[in-house]
mmCIF file of C-alpha atoms in Angstrom:
data_model
loop_
_atom_site.group_PDB
_atom_site.id
_atom_site.type_symbol
_atom_site.label_atom_id
_atom_site.label_comp_id
_atom_site.label_asym_id
_atom_site.label_seq_id
_atom_site.Cartn_x
_atom_site.Cartn_y
_atom_site.Cartn_z
ATOM 1 C CA UNK A 1 20.233 4.027 5.046
ATOM 2 C CA UNK A 2 18.471 6.559 6.913
ATOM 3 C CA UNK A 3 18.304 4.490 10.302
ATOM 4 C CA UNK A 4 21.747 4.310 10.464
ATOM 5 C CA UNK A 5 23.567 7.318 9.480
ATOM 6 C CA UNK A 6 23.981 7.353 6.042
ATOM 7 C CA UNK A 7 20.609 8.042 4.491
ATOM 8 C CA UNK A 8 18.342 10.697 3.931
ATOM 9 C CA UNK A 9 14.738 11.214 3.865
ATOM 10 C CA UNK A 10 14.631 11.476 0.178
ATOM 11 C CA UNK A 11 16.002 8.223 -0.136
ATOM 12 C CA UNK A 12 13.922 6.543 2.025
ATOM 13 C CA UNK A 13 10.895 7.870 -0.367
ATOM 14 C CA UNK A 14 12.711 7.519 -3.558
ATOM 15 C CA UNK A 15 14.869 4.512 -3.015
ATOM 16 C CA UNK A 16 15.163 2.429 -6.400
ATOM 17 C CA UNK A 17 16.752 -0.749 -3.715
ATOM 18 C CA UNK A 18 14.446 -3.410 -2.796
ATOM 19 C CA UNK A 19 14.682 -5.350 0.436
ATOM 20 C CA UNK A 20 14.907 -9.151 -0.249
ATOM 21 C CA UNK A 21 15.546 -12.678 1.188
ATOM 22 C CA UNK A 22 15.929 -15.622 -0.811
ATOM 23 C CA UNK A 23 12.355 -16.473 -0.281
ATOM 24 C CA UNK A 24 11.136 -13.232 -1.406
ATOM 25 C CA UNK A 25 13.424 -13.116 -4.710
ATOM 26 C CA UNK A 26 12.134 -16.355 -5.533
ATOM 27 C CA UNK A 27 8.508 -15.079 -5.093
ATOM 28 C CA UNK A 28 9.421 -12.025 -7.221
ATOM 29 C CA UNK A 29 11.358 -13.781 -9.736
ATOM 30 C CA UNK A 30 14.539 -11.810 -8.963
ATOM 31 C CA UNK A 31 17.957 -13.276 -8.851
ATOM 32 C CA UNK A 32 18.816 -14.562 -5.472
ATOM 33 C CA UNK A 33 20.855 -12.303 -3.441
ATOM 34 C CA UNK A 34 24.444 -13.001 -2.790
ATOM 35 C CA UNK A 35 25.004 -14.544 0.937
ATOM 36 C CA UNK A 36 24.132 -11.531 3.528
ATOM 37 C CA UNK A 37 22.914 -9.123 0.901
ATOM 38 C CA UNK A 38 19.701 -7.766 1.990
ATOM 39 C CA UNK A 39 19.004 -5.549 -1.273
ATOM 40 C CA UNK A 40 18.682 -5.544 -5.006
ATOM 41 C CA UNK A 41 18.667 -3.192 -7.644
ATOM 42 C CA UNK A 42 14.841 -2.730 -8.587
ATOM 43 C CA UNK A 43 14.104 -4.327 -11.804
ATOM 44 C CA UNK A 44 10.384 -5.781 -11.404
ATOM 45 C CA UNK A 45 9.055 -2.441 -11.212
ATOM 46 C CA UNK A 46 11.028 0.686 -11.914
ATOM 47 C CA UNK A 47 8.224 2.967 -10.494
ATOM 48 C CA UNK A 48 7.477 1.004 -7.227
ATOM 49 C CA UNK A 49 10.184 3.007 -5.332
ATOM 50 C CA UNK A 50 10.565 3.766 -1.871
ATOM 51 C CA UNK A 51 9.579 2.207 1.773
ATOM 52 C CA UNK A 52 5.817 2.231 0.429
ATOM 53 C CA UNK A 53 6.710 0.384 -2.719
ATOM 54 C CA UNK A 54 8.275 -2.201 -0.648
ATOM 55 C CA UNK A 55 6.364 -5.792 -0.586
ATOM 56 C CA UNK A 56 6.443 -5.675 3.213
ATOM 57 C CA UNK A 57 4.406 -2.521 3.357
ATOM 58 C CA UNK A 58 1.935 -3.449 0.506
ATOM 59 C CA UNK A 59 1.327 -6.707 2.450
ATOM 60 C CA UNK A 60 0.920 -5.168 5.703
ATOM 61 C CA UNK A 61 -1.549 -2.844 4.279
ATOM 62 C CA UNK A 62 -3.331 -5.175 1.819
ATOM 63 C CA UNK A 63 -5.702 -7.919 2.311
ATOM 64 C CA UNK A 64 -5.507 -11.763 1.624
ATOM 65 C CA UNK A 65 -7.813 -11.875 -0.964
ATOM 66 C CA UNK A 66 -7.027 -8.044 -2.372
ATOM 67 C CA UNK A 67 -5.384 -4.918 -1.991
ATOM 68 C CA UNK A 68 -6.405 -2.459 0.628
ATOM 69 C CA UNK A 69 -6.678 0.896 -0.661
ATOM 70 C CA UNK A 70 -8.591 2.289 2.346
ATOM 71 C CA UNK A 71 -5.996 1.082 5.064
ATOM 72 C CA UNK A 72 -2.854 2.540 2.808
ATOM 73 C CA UNK A 73 -4.699 5.560 2.270
ATOM 74 C CA UNK A 74 -5.397 6.102 6.253
ATOM 75 C CA UNK A 75 -2.155 4.925 6.733
ATOM 76 C CA UNK A 76 -0.604 7.752 4.552
ATOM 77 C CA UNK A 77 -3.106 10.500 6.173
ATOM 78 C CA UNK A 78 -1.987 9.552 9.591
ATOM 79 C CA UNK A 79 1.891 8.858 9.279
ATOM 80 C CA UNK A 80 2.783 10.589 6.474
ATOM 81 C CA UNK A 81 0.494 13.637 6.174
ATOM 82 C CA UNK A 82 -0.258 13.908 10.136
ATOM 83 C CA UNK A 83 -3.912 14.431 9.538
ATOM 84 C CA UNK A 84 -6.787 13.021 11.707
ATOM 85 C CA UNK A 85 -8.660 10.093 10.359
ATOM 86 C CA UNK A 86 -11.441 9.155 13.032
ATOM 87 C CA UNK A 87 -12.347 5.671 12.816
ATOM 88 C CA UNK A 88 -15.776 4.755 10.997
ATOM 89 C CA UNK A 89 -18.816 5.196 13.318
ATOM 90 C CA UNK A 90 -20.052 2.164 15.215
ATOM 91 C CA UNK A 91 -23.424 2.048 13.415
ATOM 92 C CA UNK A 92 -21.725 1.849 10.086
ATOM 93 C CA UNK A 93 -21.702 -1.501 8.173
ATOM 94 C CA UNK A 94 -17.818 -2.073 7.075
ATOM 95 C CA UNK A 95 -18.216 -5.219 5.383
ATOM 96 C CA UNK A 96 -17.433 -4.782 1.420
ATOM 97 C CA UNK A 97 -19.546 -6.271 -1.328
ATOM 98 C CA UNK A 98 -18.248 -9.465 -2.655
ATOM 99 C CA UNK A 99 -14.970 -9.413 -4.711
ATOM 100 C CA UNK A 100 -16.846 -11.227 -7.984
ATOM 101 C CA UNK A 101 -19.093 -8.372 -8.213
ATOM 102 C CA UNK A 102 -16.775 -5.704 -9.434
ATOM 103 C CA UNK A 103 -13.887 -5.506 -12.159
ATOM 104 C CA UNK A 104 -11.648 -3.538 -10.148
ATOM 105 C CA UNK A 105 -10.911 -2.808 -6.655
ATOM 106 C CA UNK A 106 -11.310 0.626 -7.355
ATOM 107 C CA UNK A 107 -15.008 0.256 -8.328
ATOM 108 C CA UNK A 108 -15.251 -2.177 -5.360
ATOM 109 C CA UNK A 109 -14.061 0.244 -2.756
ATOM 110 C CA UNK A 110 -15.735 3.433 -4.326
ATOM 111 C CA UNK A 111 -19.257 1.563 -4.324
ATOM 112 C CA UNK A 112 -18.521 0.682 -0.588
ATOM 113 C CA UNK A 113 -17.897 4.406 0.479
ATOM 114 C CA UNK A 114 -19.212 6.934 -1.899
ATOM 115 C CA UNK A 115 -22.425 7.315 0.015
ATOM 116 C CA UNK A 116 -23.776 8.612 3.389
ATOM 117 C CA UNK A 117 -21.536 9.001 6.451
ATOM 118 C CA UNK A 118 -18.859 7.421 4.827
ATOM 119 C CA UNK A 119 -18.313 10.001 1.620
ATOM 120 C CA UNK A 120 -16.715 12.710 3.867
ATOM 121 C CA UNK A 121 -13.732 10.893 5.048
ATOM 122 C CA UNK A 122 -13.252 8.850 1.953
ATOM 123 C CA UNK A 123 -12.836 11.554 -0.310
ATOM 124 C CA UNK A 124 -9.433 12.036 1.317
ATOM 125 C CA UNK A 125 -8.672 8.592 1.994
ATOM 126 C CA UNK A 126 -9.394 6.484 -1.258
ATOM 127 C CA UNK A 127 -7.533 8.455 -3.724
ATOM 128 C CA UNK A 128 -4.194 7.973 -1.636
ATOM 129 C CA UNK A 129 -5.128 4.529 -1.434
ATOM 130 C CA UNK A 130 -5.888 4.075 -4.948
ATOM 131 C CA UNK A 131 -2.152 5.400 -5.885
ATOM 132 C CA UNK A 132 -1.206 1.812 -4.903
ATOM 133 C CA UNK A 133 -3.498 -0.270 -7.066
ATOM 134 C CA UNK A 134 -0.801 -0.410 -10.017
ATOM 135 C CA UNK A 135 1.513 -2.705 -7.819
#
């Protein structure tokens, strides 16, 4: 891939290959990779491409009980778009409302970030993070 000479930046973002091991293949109900293989053609969701569609990225920027659009959006702003995103002010309560109070993750995070001091940054953060919600 990109890190070993032959890849391109475009392939990093658009690859249709899925990095797997035997345990992940079982979890995703994919065919077992052959011994030594670490990639399979993506068949689970063809629209989930590139490094940010990999289960490792989605897990690293997710929560145990749900996805985490805020951390995914902040990652994209900082790492992919090279934009500064300040941490929340210490006086801001960052506790999310309970999952059971909302039908969707989008509603839950929008409700928690729409007003007050949060809204300014979250106008940029939330749409990027919400783009991963279909995974």
